[in-house]
Short mmCIF file of C-alpha atoms (C1' of nucleotides) in Angstrom, two decimals:
data_model
loop_
_atom_site.label_atom_id
_atom_site.label_comp_id
_atom_site.label_asym_id
_atom_site.label_seq_id
_atom_site.Cartn_x
_atom_site.Cartn_y
_atom_site.Cartn_z
CA MET A 1 -4.89 -24.70 -7.02
CA ALA A 2 -8.05 -26.71 -7.45
CA PHE A 3 -9.36 -23.73 -9.34
CA ILE A 4 -6.43 -23.84 -11.72
CA GLN A 5 -6.87 -27.51 -12.47
CA LYS A 6 -10.41 -26.93 -13.63
CA VAL A 7 -9.74 -24.03 -15.97
CA LYS A 8 -6.40 -25.24 -17.18
CA SER A 9 -5.87 -24.75 -20.88
CA ALA A 10 -2.67 -23.60 -22.58
CA HIS A 11 0.51 -23.38 -20.54
CA VAL A 12 2.99 -20.61 -21.18
CA SER A 13 6.53 -20.44 -19.82
CA LEU A 14 8.44 -17.23 -19.21
CA GLY A 15 11.93 -16.45 -17.96
CA ALA A 16 12.87 -14.39 -14.91
CA GLY A 17 12.72 -10.61 -14.94
CA ILE A 18 10.15 -10.21 -17.69
CA ASP A 19 7.11 -7.95 -17.83
CA ILE A 20 3.94 -10.00 -18.20
CA VAL A 21 1.70 -6.96 -18.27
CA ALA A 22 3.25 -3.54 -18.83
CA PRO A 23 1.66 -0.58 -17.06
CA GLU A 24 -1.10 1.02 -19.13
CA GLN A 25 -1.16 -1.98 -21.37
CA ASP A 26 -4.49 -3.22 -22.63
CA SER A 27 -4.06 -6.91 -22.04
CA ASP A 28 -6.44 -9.35 -23.56
CA GLU A 29 -5.78 -12.22 -21.25
CA MET A 30 -6.00 -13.28 -17.68
CA TYR A 31 -3.54 -15.78 -16.27
CA THR A 32 -3.20 -17.97 -13.33
CA LEU A 33 0.24 -18.58 -11.89
CA PHE A 34 1.07 -22.24 -12.03
CA SER A 35 4.68 -22.16 -10.85
CA GLY A 36 7.26 -19.51 -10.02
CA TRP A 37 7.13 -16.03 -8.53
CA ALA A 38 5.96 -12.70 -9.91
CA PHE A 39 4.94 -9.31 -8.57
CA ARG A 40 2.60 -6.43 -9.32
CA TYR A 41 3.97 -2.88 -9.26
CA LYS A 42 3.21 0.75 -10.02
CA GLU A 43 5.57 3.51 -11.04
CA LEU A 44 5.63 7.29 -10.88
CA ALA A 45 6.64 9.38 -13.85
CA ASP A 46 10.15 9.94 -12.46
CA GLY A 47 10.81 6.23 -12.00
CA ARG A 48 10.03 5.69 -8.34
CA ARG A 49 8.55 2.22 -8.13
CA GLN A 50 6.27 0.59 -5.59
CA ILE A 51 5.76 -3.16 -5.54
CA LEU A 52 2.16 -3.85 -4.60
CA ASN A 53 2.29 -7.54 -3.80
CA PHE A 54 4.06 -10.74 -4.71
CA LEU A 55 2.36 -13.50 -6.64
CA LEU A 56 2.89 -17.15 -5.77
CA PRO A 57 1.59 -20.30 -7.41
CA GLY A 58 -2.19 -20.39 -7.36
CA ASP A 59 -2.58 -16.62 -7.60
CA LEU A 60 -4.59 -14.90 -10.27
CA VAL A 61 -2.58 -12.67 -12.60
CA GLY A 62 -4.30 -9.74 -14.22
CA LEU A 63 -7.80 -9.81 -12.76
CA GLN A 64 -7.86 -6.03 -12.71
CA ALA A 65 -6.53 -5.89 -16.24
CA SER A 66 -9.38 -8.08 -17.37
CA MET A 67 -11.97 -5.84 -15.71
CA PHE A 68 -10.74 -2.45 -16.89
CA ASN A 69 -9.76 -1.07 -20.24
CA ALA A 70 -6.17 -0.55 -19.25
CA ALA A 71 -4.19 -2.12 -16.47
CA GLN A 72 -3.45 0.27 -13.66
CA HIS A 73 -0.28 -1.61 -12.82
CA GLY A 74 2.51 -3.71 -14.26
CA ILE A 75 3.26 -7.36 -13.59
CA ALA A 76 6.74 -8.83 -13.86
CA THR A 77 8.29 -12.20 -13.19
CA LEU A 78 10.80 -12.81 -10.43
CA THR A 79 11.74 -16.34 -11.43
CA GLU A 80 10.94 -18.59 -14.31
CA VAL A 81 7.22 -18.94 -14.44
CA GLN A 82 4.50 -21.14 -15.83
CA LEU A 83 1.18 -19.50 -16.60
CA CYS A 84 -2.17 -20.96 -17.49
CA VAL A 85 -3.83 -18.69 -20.02
CA LEU A 86 -7.46 -17.68 -19.70
CA PRO A 87 -8.77 -15.62 -22.63
CA ARG A 88 -10.69 -12.62 -21.42
CA ARG A 89 -13.96 -13.48 -23.08
CA LYS A 90 -13.89 -16.81 -21.28
CA VAL A 91 -14.08 -14.94 -17.98
CA TRP A 92 -17.61 -13.95 -18.85
CA THR A 93 -18.43 -17.51 -19.86
CA ILE A 94 -17.33 -18.63 -16.44
CA PHE A 95 -19.66 -16.15 -14.78
CA GLU A 96 -22.51 -17.32 -16.97
CA THR A 97 -22.11 -21.05 -16.67
CA MET A 98 -19.88 -21.86 -13.69
CA PRO A 99 -20.95 -19.78 -10.69
CA ASP A 100 -18.71 -21.73 -8.35
CA LEU A 101 -15.66 -20.84 -10.43
CA ALA A 102 -16.84 -17.25 -10.71
CA PHE A 103 -17.04 -17.21 -6.95
CA ASP A 104 -13.50 -18.54 -6.75
CA ILE A 105 -12.27 -15.73 -8.99
CA THR A 106 -13.93 -13.18 -6.75
CA TRP A 107 -12.52 -14.91 -3.70
CA LEU A 108 -9.00 -14.83 -5.12
CA GLY A 109 -9.44 -11.16 -5.93
CA ALA A 110 -10.57 -10.42 -2.40
CA ARG A 111 -7.62 -12.33 -0.98
CA GLU A 112 -5.18 -10.37 -3.11
CA GLU A 113 -6.74 -7.13 -1.94
CA SER A 114 -6.39 -8.30 1.62
CA ILE A 115 -2.67 -8.79 1.04
CA VAL A 116 -2.33 -5.32 -0.45
CA ASP A 117 -4.21 -3.99 2.59
CA GLN A 118 -1.65 -5.58 4.85
CA ASN A 119 1.20 -4.15 2.78
CA LEU A 120 -0.31 -0.69 3.05
CA LEU A 121 -0.44 -1.02 6.82
CA THR A 122 3.16 -2.20 6.83
CA VAL A 123 4.47 0.59 4.62
CA GLY A 124 2.35 3.31 6.18
CA ARG A 125 2.79 2.58 9.84
CA MET A 126 5.86 0.44 10.54
CA ASN A 127 9.53 1.41 10.84
CA ALA A 128 12.22 -0.15 8.69
CA ARG A 129 12.98 -3.15 10.91
CA GLU A 130 9.33 -3.98 11.34
CA ARG A 131 8.73 -3.66 7.62
CA VAL A 132 11.50 -6.03 6.65
CA ALA A 133 10.45 -8.51 9.30
CA ALA A 134 6.84 -8.31 8.16
CA LEU A 135 7.78 -8.89 4.54
CA ILE A 136 9.94 -11.90 5.26
CA ILE A 137 7.50 -13.52 7.64
CA GLY A 138 4.59 -12.84 5.32
CA LEU A 139 6.27 -14.58 2.42
CA TYR A 140 7.33 -17.39 4.71
CA LYS A 141 3.75 -18.03 5.76
CA ARG A 142 2.50 -18.04 2.22
CA CYS A 143 5.23 -20.49 1.21
CA ASN A 144 4.35 -22.58 4.20
CA ALA A 145 0.71 -22.76 3.18
CA LEU A 146 1.81 -23.93 -0.26
CA GLY A 147 4.15 -26.57 1.13
CA LEU A 148 7.20 -24.75 -0.22
CA ALA A 149 8.81 -24.23 3.19
CA LYS A 150 10.48 -26.72 5.47
CA ASP A 151 11.52 -25.92 9.04
CA GLY A 152 12.22 -22.28 8.49
CA MET A 153 13.74 -22.64 5.03
CA PHE A 154 12.02 -21.33 1.93
CA PRO A 155 12.92 -19.95 -1.52
CA PHE A 156 13.53 -16.22 -1.58
CA PRO A 157 14.08 -14.93 -5.12
CA LEU A 158 13.93 -11.20 -4.28
CA ASN A 159 16.97 -8.98 -4.42
CA GLN A 160 17.37 -5.92 -2.21
CA HIS A 161 15.95 -3.71 -4.91
CA HIS A 162 12.69 -5.63 -4.79
CA ILE A 163 12.63 -5.49 -1.02
CA SER A 164 13.15 -1.74 -0.90
CA ASP A 165 10.52 -1.14 -3.58
CA ALA A 166 8.04 -3.34 -1.77
CA LEU A 167 8.62 -1.60 1.56
CA GLY A 168 8.95 2.02 0.48
CA LEU A 169 12.55 2.25 1.70
CA SER A 170 15.74 3.38 0.00
CA LEU A 171 18.10 0.71 -1.24
CA ALA A 172 20.86 1.75 1.16
CA HIS A 173 18.64 1.70 4.20
CA THR A 174 17.15 -1.63 3.20
CA ASN A 175 20.64 -3.05 3.05
CA LYS A 176 21.53 -1.74 6.50
CA THR A 177 18.32 -3.03 7.98
CA LEU A 178 18.86 -6.47 6.48
CA ALA A 179 22.41 -6.43 7.84
CA TYR A 180 21.04 -5.64 11.29
CA LEU A 181 18.51 -8.47 11.22
CA ARG A 182 21.19 -10.86 10.01
CA ARG A 183 23.60 -9.68 12.69
CA ILE A 184 21.12 -10.38 15.49
CA GLY A 185 20.61 -13.83 14.03
CA MET A 186 17.11 -13.57 12.59
CA PHE A 187 17.98 -15.17 9.28
CA THR A 188 20.61 -16.26 6.81
CA LEU A 189 20.20 -16.06 3.07
CA GLU A 190 22.26 -17.82 0.47
CA GLY A 191 21.67 -19.20 -2.96
CA GLY A 192 18.16 -17.78 -2.99
CA MET A 193 17.13 -19.76 0.08
CA MET A 194 16.04 -17.93 3.20
CA ASP A 195 16.68 -19.67 6.51
CA LEU A 196 14.78 -18.36 9.51
CA ALA A 197 16.38 -19.20 12.82
CA ASN A 198 13.42 -18.06 14.88
CA PRO A 199 10.21 -17.43 12.95
CA ARG A 200 8.29 -16.58 16.11
CA ALA A 201 10.65 -13.78 17.05
CA LEU A 202 10.57 -12.43 13.51
CA GLN A 203 6.80 -12.57 13.54
CA ARG A 204 6.67 -10.58 16.76
CA MET A 205 9.00 -8.00 15.26
CA GLY A 206 6.83 -7.75 12.17
CA GLN A 207 3.62 -7.53 14.20
CA VAL A 208 2.05 -9.98 11.79
CA PHE A 209 -1.21 -11.46 12.87
CA ASP A 210 -2.36 -14.87 11.76
CA ALA A 211 -4.65 -14.36 8.83
CA GLU A 212 -5.78 -17.68 7.52
CA PHE A 213 -8.06 -16.77 4.63
CA GLN A 214 -10.39 -19.63 5.31
CA ALA A 215 -13.14 -19.78 2.80
CA ARG A 216 -16.54 -19.24 4.27
CA PRO A 217 -19.15 -21.89 3.71
CA LEU A 218 -21.21 -20.64 0.83
CA ILE A 219 -24.55 -21.03 2.61
CA MET B 1 -25.35 2.77 -8.54
CA ALA B 2 -27.33 0.78 -11.05
CA PHE B 3 -26.10 -2.27 -9.22
CA ILE B 4 -27.49 -0.95 -5.97
CA GLN B 5 -30.90 -0.28 -7.40
CA LYS B 6 -31.27 -3.87 -8.47
CA VAL B 7 -30.32 -5.50 -5.20
CA LYS B 8 -31.89 -2.90 -2.97
CA SER B 9 -33.62 -4.40 0.00
CA ALA B 10 -33.59 -3.04 3.56
CA HIS B 11 -32.10 0.36 4.19
CA VAL B 12 -30.11 1.03 7.36
CA SER B 13 -29.07 4.44 8.63
CA LEU B 14 -26.03 5.05 10.82
CA GLY B 15 -24.54 8.15 12.42
CA ALA B 16 -21.06 9.52 11.90
CA GLY B 17 -18.01 7.98 13.58
CA ILE B 18 -19.43 4.51 14.05
CA ASP B 19 -17.81 1.14 13.38
CA ILE B 20 -19.79 -0.81 10.81
CA VAL B 21 -17.46 -3.79 10.93
CA ALA B 22 -15.00 -4.08 13.78
CA PRO B 23 -11.62 -5.65 13.04
CA GLU B 24 -11.65 -9.43 13.50
CA GLN B 25 -15.39 -9.39 13.59
CA ASP B 26 -17.26 -12.18 11.87
CA SER B 27 -19.84 -10.16 10.04
CA ASP B 28 -22.80 -11.86 8.51
CA GLU B 29 -23.74 -9.19 6.05
CA MET B 30 -22.49 -7.34 3.08
CA TYR B 31 -23.58 -3.78 2.45
CA THR B 32 -23.61 -1.31 -0.29
CA LEU B 33 -23.11 2.34 0.51
CA PHE B 34 -26.11 4.34 -0.59
CA SER B 35 -25.21 7.73 0.81
CA GLY B 36 -22.50 9.19 3.03
CA TRP B 37 -18.80 8.48 3.53
CA ALA B 38 -16.98 5.65 5.28
CA PHE B 39 -13.49 4.18 5.35
CA ARG B 40 -11.70 0.87 5.79
CA TYR B 41 -8.76 0.66 8.19
CA LYS B 42 -6.31 -1.65 9.91
CA GLU B 43 -4.61 -1.27 13.27
CA LEU B 44 -1.46 -2.54 14.92
CA ALA B 45 -1.48 -3.89 18.45
CA ASP B 46 -0.09 -0.63 19.86
CA GLY B 47 -2.79 1.49 18.26
CA ARG B 48 -1.09 2.75 15.12
CA ARG B 49 -3.80 2.96 12.50
CA GLN B 50 -3.71 2.91 8.72
CA ILE B 51 -6.71 3.93 6.66
CA LEU B 52 -6.84 1.71 3.58
CA ASN B 53 -9.35 3.58 1.43
CA PHE B 54 -12.39 5.79 1.62
CA LEU B 55 -15.83 4.57 0.63
CA LEU B 56 -18.23 6.76 -1.31
CA PRO B 57 -21.80 6.14 -2.46
CA GLY B 58 -21.97 3.14 -4.76
CA ASP B 59 -19.09 1.32 -3.10
CA LEU B 60 -19.35 -2.18 -1.76
CA VAL B 61 -18.89 -2.46 2.00
CA GLY B 62 -17.55 -5.68 3.42
CA LEU B 63 -16.86 -7.81 0.36
CA GLN B 64 -13.78 -9.25 2.01
CA ALA B 65 -15.71 -9.85 5.19
CA SER B 66 -18.26 -11.84 3.24
CA MET B 67 -15.57 -13.99 1.66
CA PHE B 68 -13.49 -14.83 4.72
CA ASN B 69 -14.30 -16.10 8.14
CA ALA B 70 -13.17 -12.95 9.86
CA ALA B 71 -12.70 -9.50 8.44
CA GLN B 72 -9.07 -8.51 8.17
CA HIS B 73 -9.99 -4.86 8.62
CA GLY B 74 -12.44 -2.51 10.26
CA ILE B 75 -14.94 -0.22 8.58
CA ALA B 76 -16.17 3.00 10.14
CA THR B 77 -18.43 5.83 9.06
CA LEU B 78 -17.20 9.35 8.44
CA THR B 79 -20.59 10.96 8.04
CA GLU B 80 -24.15 9.84 8.45
CA VAL B 81 -24.63 6.92 6.17
CA GLN B 82 -27.34 4.90 4.48
CA LEU B 83 -26.59 1.27 3.77
CA CYS B 84 -28.43 -1.29 1.71
CA VAL B 85 -28.16 -4.63 3.43
CA LEU B 86 -27.30 -7.77 1.53
CA PRO B 87 -27.41 -10.95 3.63
CA ARG B 88 -24.36 -13.07 3.07
CA ARG B 89 -26.16 -16.15 1.81
CA LYS B 90 -27.78 -14.00 -0.83
CA VAL B 91 -24.32 -13.31 -2.27
CA TRP B 92 -24.16 -16.91 -3.33
CA THR B 93 -27.64 -16.72 -4.77
CA ILE B 94 -26.49 -13.84 -6.92
CA PHE B 95 -23.60 -15.88 -8.27
CA GLU B 96 -25.93 -18.75 -9.05
CA THR B 97 -28.74 -16.88 -10.71
CA MET B 98 -27.55 -13.42 -11.71
CA PRO B 99 -24.16 -13.69 -13.39
CA ASP B 100 -24.25 -10.08 -14.52
CA LEU B 101 -24.65 -8.90 -10.94
CA ALA B 102 -21.97 -11.33 -9.79
CA PHE B 103 -19.73 -9.79 -12.39
CA ASP B 104 -20.54 -6.34 -11.02
CA ILE B 105 -19.55 -7.45 -7.54
CA THR B 106 -16.22 -8.71 -8.82
CA TRP B 107 -15.77 -5.52 -10.79
CA LEU B 108 -16.42 -3.37 -7.74
CA GLY B 109 -13.95 -5.48 -5.77
CA ALA B 110 -11.32 -5.03 -8.44
CA ARG B 111 -11.89 -1.30 -8.51
CA GLU B 112 -11.49 -1.06 -4.75
CA GLU B 113 -8.25 -2.99 -4.96
CA SER B 114 -7.07 -0.63 -7.65
CA ILE B 115 -7.67 2.28 -5.28
CA VAL B 116 -5.74 0.56 -2.50
CA ASP B 117 -2.94 -0.05 -5.02
CA GLN B 118 -2.78 3.66 -5.72
CA ASN B 119 -2.77 4.46 -2.00
CA LEU B 120 0.13 2.07 -1.48
CA LEU B 121 2.10 3.81 -4.21
CA THR B 122 1.28 7.16 -2.64
CA VAL B 123 2.27 6.16 0.87
CA GLY B 124 5.31 4.15 -0.15
CA ARG B 125 6.91 6.46 -2.65
CA MET B 126 5.71 10.05 -2.27
CA ASN B 127 6.79 12.79 0.13
CA ALA B 128 4.37 14.56 2.43
CA ARG B 129 3.30 17.30 0.05
CA GLU B 130 2.75 14.89 -2.79
CA ARG B 131 0.78 12.57 -0.54
CA VAL B 132 -1.61 15.23 0.66
CA ALA B 133 -2.08 16.53 -2.85
CA ALA B 134 -2.73 13.02 -4.15
CA LEU B 135 -5.30 12.34 -1.45
CA ILE B 136 -7.23 15.54 -2.03
CA ILE B 137 -7.20 15.28 -5.80
CA GLY B 138 -8.13 11.62 -5.66
CA LEU B 139 -11.19 12.29 -3.56
CA TYR B 140 -12.06 15.24 -5.75
CA LYS B 141 -12.07 13.08 -8.84
CA ARG B 142 -14.23 10.45 -7.25
CA CYS B 143 -16.70 13.10 -6.10
CA ASN B 144 -16.67 14.56 -9.56
CA ALA B 145 -17.52 11.21 -11.11
CA LEU B 146 -20.48 10.97 -8.73
CA GLY B 147 -21.67 14.47 -9.48
CA LEU B 148 -20.90 15.62 -5.94
CA ALA B 149 -18.40 18.29 -6.99
CA LYS B 150 -19.02 21.62 -8.67
CA ASP B 151 -16.21 23.78 -10.05
CA GLY B 152 -13.57 22.74 -7.59
CA MET B 153 -15.87 22.51 -4.55
CA PHE B 154 -16.72 19.20 -2.94
CA PRO B 155 -17.60 17.83 0.50
CA PHE B 156 -14.61 16.91 2.62
CA PRO B 157 -15.65 15.23 5.87
CA LEU B 158 -12.16 14.08 6.96
CA ASN B 159 -10.34 15.62 9.87
CA GLN B 160 -6.56 15.85 10.06
CA HIS B 161 -6.42 12.62 12.02
CA HIS B 162 -8.02 10.77 9.13
CA ILE B 163 -5.67 12.39 6.65
CA SER B 164 -2.57 11.46 8.61
CA ASP B 165 -3.77 7.89 9.11
CA ALA B 166 -4.54 7.57 5.42
CA LEU B 167 -1.16 8.91 4.36
CA GLY B 168 1.13 7.31 6.93
CA LEU B 169 2.16 10.69 8.35
CA SER B 170 2.18 12.06 11.88
CA LEU B 171 -0.62 14.38 12.88
CA ALA B 172 1.72 17.31 13.41
CA HIS B 173 3.41 16.96 10.06
CA THR B 174 0.09 16.54 8.32
CA ASN B 175 -1.04 19.81 9.82
CA LYS B 176 2.09 21.63 8.69
CA THR B 177 1.83 20.21 5.19
CA LEU B 178 -1.81 21.25 4.93
CA ALA B 179 -0.86 24.70 6.15
CA TYR B 180 1.77 24.90 3.44
CA LEU B 181 -0.62 23.90 0.67
CA ARG B 182 -3.17 26.39 1.96
CA ARG B 183 -0.55 29.12 2.16
CA ILE B 184 0.46 28.69 -1.47
CA GLY B 185 -3.19 28.88 -2.41
CA MET B 186 -3.97 25.32 -3.39
CA PHE B 187 -7.19 25.08 -1.44
CA THR B 188 -9.43 26.48 1.25
CA LEU B 189 -11.49 24.35 3.58
CA GLU B 190 -14.38 25.48 5.71
CA GLY B 191 -17.54 23.93 6.97
CA GLY B 192 -16.54 20.55 5.59
CA MET B 193 -16.35 21.87 2.03
CA MET B 194 -13.08 21.75 0.16
CA ASP B 195 -12.50 24.43 -2.45
CA LEU B 196 -9.73 23.82 -4.95
CA ALA B 197 -8.39 26.95 -6.58
CA ASN B 198 -6.35 25.08 -9.17
CA PRO B 199 -7.10 21.38 -9.51
CA ARG B 200 -4.62 20.96 -12.36
CA ALA B 201 -1.72 22.25 -10.27
CA LEU B 202 -2.73 20.05 -7.36
CA GLN B 203 -2.96 17.08 -9.68
CA ARG B 204 0.54 17.70 -10.97
CA MET B 205 1.82 17.94 -7.43
CA GLY B 206 0.12 14.67 -6.54
CA GLN B 207 1.37 12.93 -9.69
CA VAL B 208 -2.08 11.47 -10.15
CA PHE B 209 -2.77 9.91 -13.48
CA ASP B 210 -6.18 9.74 -15.00
CA ALA B 211 -7.62 6.37 -14.18
CA GLU B 212 -11.11 6.13 -15.48
CA PHE B 213 -12.15 2.63 -14.50
CA GLN B 214 -14.10 2.10 -17.64
CA ALA B 215 -15.82 -1.22 -17.66
CA ARG B 216 -14.66 -3.48 -20.41
CA PRO B 217 -17.21 -4.80 -22.82
CA LEU B 218 -18.01 -8.26 -21.60
CA ILE B 219 -17.39 -9.98 -24.89
"C1'" DC C 1 -17.81 28.33 32.86
"C1'" DG C 2 -15.22 24.18 32.04
"C1'" DC C 3 -14.51 20.38 29.11
"C1'" DC C 4 -13.83 18.05 24.92
"C1'" DT C 5 -12.46 17.53 20.29
"C1'" DG C 6 -9.81 19.24 16.69
"C1'" DT C 7 -6.27 22.44 15.03
"C1'" DT C 8 -1.89 25.09 15.37
"C1'" DT C 9 2.82 25.98 16.42
"C1'" DG C 10 7.59 25.37 18.13
"C1'" DA C 11 11.93 23.01 19.58
"C1'" DG C 12 14.70 19.31 19.35
"C1'" DA C 13 15.70 14.55 18.04
"C1'" DA C 14 16.19 10.82 14.79
"C1'" DG C 15 15.16 7.66 11.37
"C1'" DG C 16 15.81 7.33 6.87
"C1'" DC C 17 17.66 9.54 2.56
"C1'" DT C 18 21.26 11.00 -0.80
"C1'" DC C 19 25.55 10.70 -2.60
"C1'" DA C 20 29.67 8.34 -3.25
"C1'" DA C 21 32.77 4.79 -3.36
"C1'" DC C 22 34.16 -0.03 -3.10
"C1'" DG C 23 34.11 -5.19 -3.53
"C1'" DG C 24 32.88 -9.57 -5.29
"C1'" DA C 25 30.80 -12.64 -8.68
"C1'" DC C 26 29.84 -13.52 -13.19
"C1'" DG C 27 29.78 -13.28 -18.23
"C1'" DT C 28 31.76 -11.66 -22.54
"C1'" DG C 29 35.07 -10.55 -25.91
"C1'" DG C 30 39.74 -9.96 -27.41
"C1'" DC D 1 43.77 -16.04 -19.94
"C1'" DC D 2 43.06 -11.51 -18.91
"C1'" DA D 3 40.53 -7.01 -19.29
"C1'" DC D 4 36.32 -5.11 -18.91
"C1'" DG D 5 31.43 -4.23 -17.94
"C1'" DT D 6 27.54 -5.20 -15.27
"C1'" DC D 7 24.78 -6.56 -11.52
"C1'" DC D 8 24.34 -6.90 -6.78
"C1'" DG D 9 25.54 -6.17 -2.19
"C1'" DT D 10 28.07 -3.24 1.32
"C1'" DT D 11 29.60 0.77 3.83
"C1'" DG D 12 30.34 5.65 5.36
"C1'" DA D 13 29.38 10.72 5.90
"C1'" DG D 14 26.31 14.23 6.19
"C1'" DC D 15 21.96 16.11 5.47
"C1'" DC D 16 16.95 16.70 5.85
"C1'" DT D 17 12.34 15.22 6.07
"C1'" DT D 18 9.53 13.75 9.30
"C1'" DC D 19 8.68 12.41 14.14
"C1'" DT D 20 8.06 13.19 19.10
"C1'" DC D 21 6.87 15.86 22.75
"C1'" DA D 22 4.77 19.84 24.52
"C1'" DA D 23 1.94 23.61 24.85
"C1'" DA D 24 -1.52 26.65 23.45
"C1'" DC D 25 -5.67 27.94 20.92
"C1'" DA D 26 -10.52 27.75 18.84
"C1'" DG D 27 -15.12 26.27 18.71
"C1'" DG D 28 -19.15 23.62 20.42
"C1'" DC D 29 -21.79 21.89 24.10
"C1'" DG D 30 -23.59 20.54 28.61
#
DNA sequence: CGCCTGTTTGAGAAGGCTCAACGGACGTGG
DNA sequence: CCACGTCCGTTGAGCCTTCTCAAACAGGCG
């Protein structure tokens, strides 16, 4: 967030369920997410969709797009969103004149990759219950770090379609798995607020380790 | 590779099947892969392993590790390997004094993430045959770009264990899927060399798009 | 020769998928 | 005010892809 404050320029507001960057699009801007939720995704030709990771306030939007000629993925909003715009050519200016900010950009990129890594482990090697647990607890921890959670409660703007596409499961099976976790009392969800009765138990089920992403001292 | 040449300092050689960075390890160095193959991976407590991506010559090794206090993943060699060492504190020096190289580091990080993105799509949304095809064709294309492939032939140092751990499949099913692809004449494999009879057909099966990773002009 | 690593194959089980239908909440238009 | 469409969540039946478990085989090496 400190990073955002420094580079802040124009704000842009967008509604929920909108594509910020379409797949294959040649976007000319990089953004930073100031408020709201978004997600990155990829699609196959026949429509199968995989959500790569969710973006929360403070995350960089479109770093890849600003490095390559065409984005390899799409980005869409989950809620209303406020973006801080960063014109692409300014990225290079940052590298030239503000090495500490350039370092922050790289750091944010590395952190995002680390999240995608974790998602790949989840999707590749966990069963349905573990996957759902890992997703919920992962988002909970990120909300917690941002001060958006309070004793087990946090905003949860995903629908079951998003969950299944993030976890590589079918919609029907996602629903049944959620029903199971709800039945054994792991959570309740209403009005877009998730309420975790026992985060520790959910964390065990999701096999999530504590990754803190502490910045290293630079020297 | 141009990047490597500029930062080249000490060379290190390692044998095959060795951990460069163990999970959770606090590594003090970043490397760049000069020759040979390696891979990044994550493990669950009970031993299930997911390979995140494969590293070929020119790839950065341990960028995440150099940004965070503890690596969130392990890195191991697949073949004999030559590394160029880059002490961690020198990373900061690069950002301070060589913005173009700093940009290259960020670019390489973004490209690696883009590969992990693709792997997540593959593992999350493709069936076994598509996954194997996507893996083989993906490695083929990377070898091609490095000049390591010649009319459908390229080095393939993975065993079936690596393939199954990269694709989120069981060893047995990986074997049967490979047998199927071999039976219908998609490839032959002997002595660590993969020979693709019909790369186009394999590419269709793997639903792999052409991602070229062209660097954007900086301004 | 025996052992180890890596590959192959089969039988049976099961987790997850597909297809189909239904219900509730909400918004829109007549 | 009601009829209708749409979005989202729910549920059931049956199938099938993939997994687990087990055993056997091939090659390399001490």
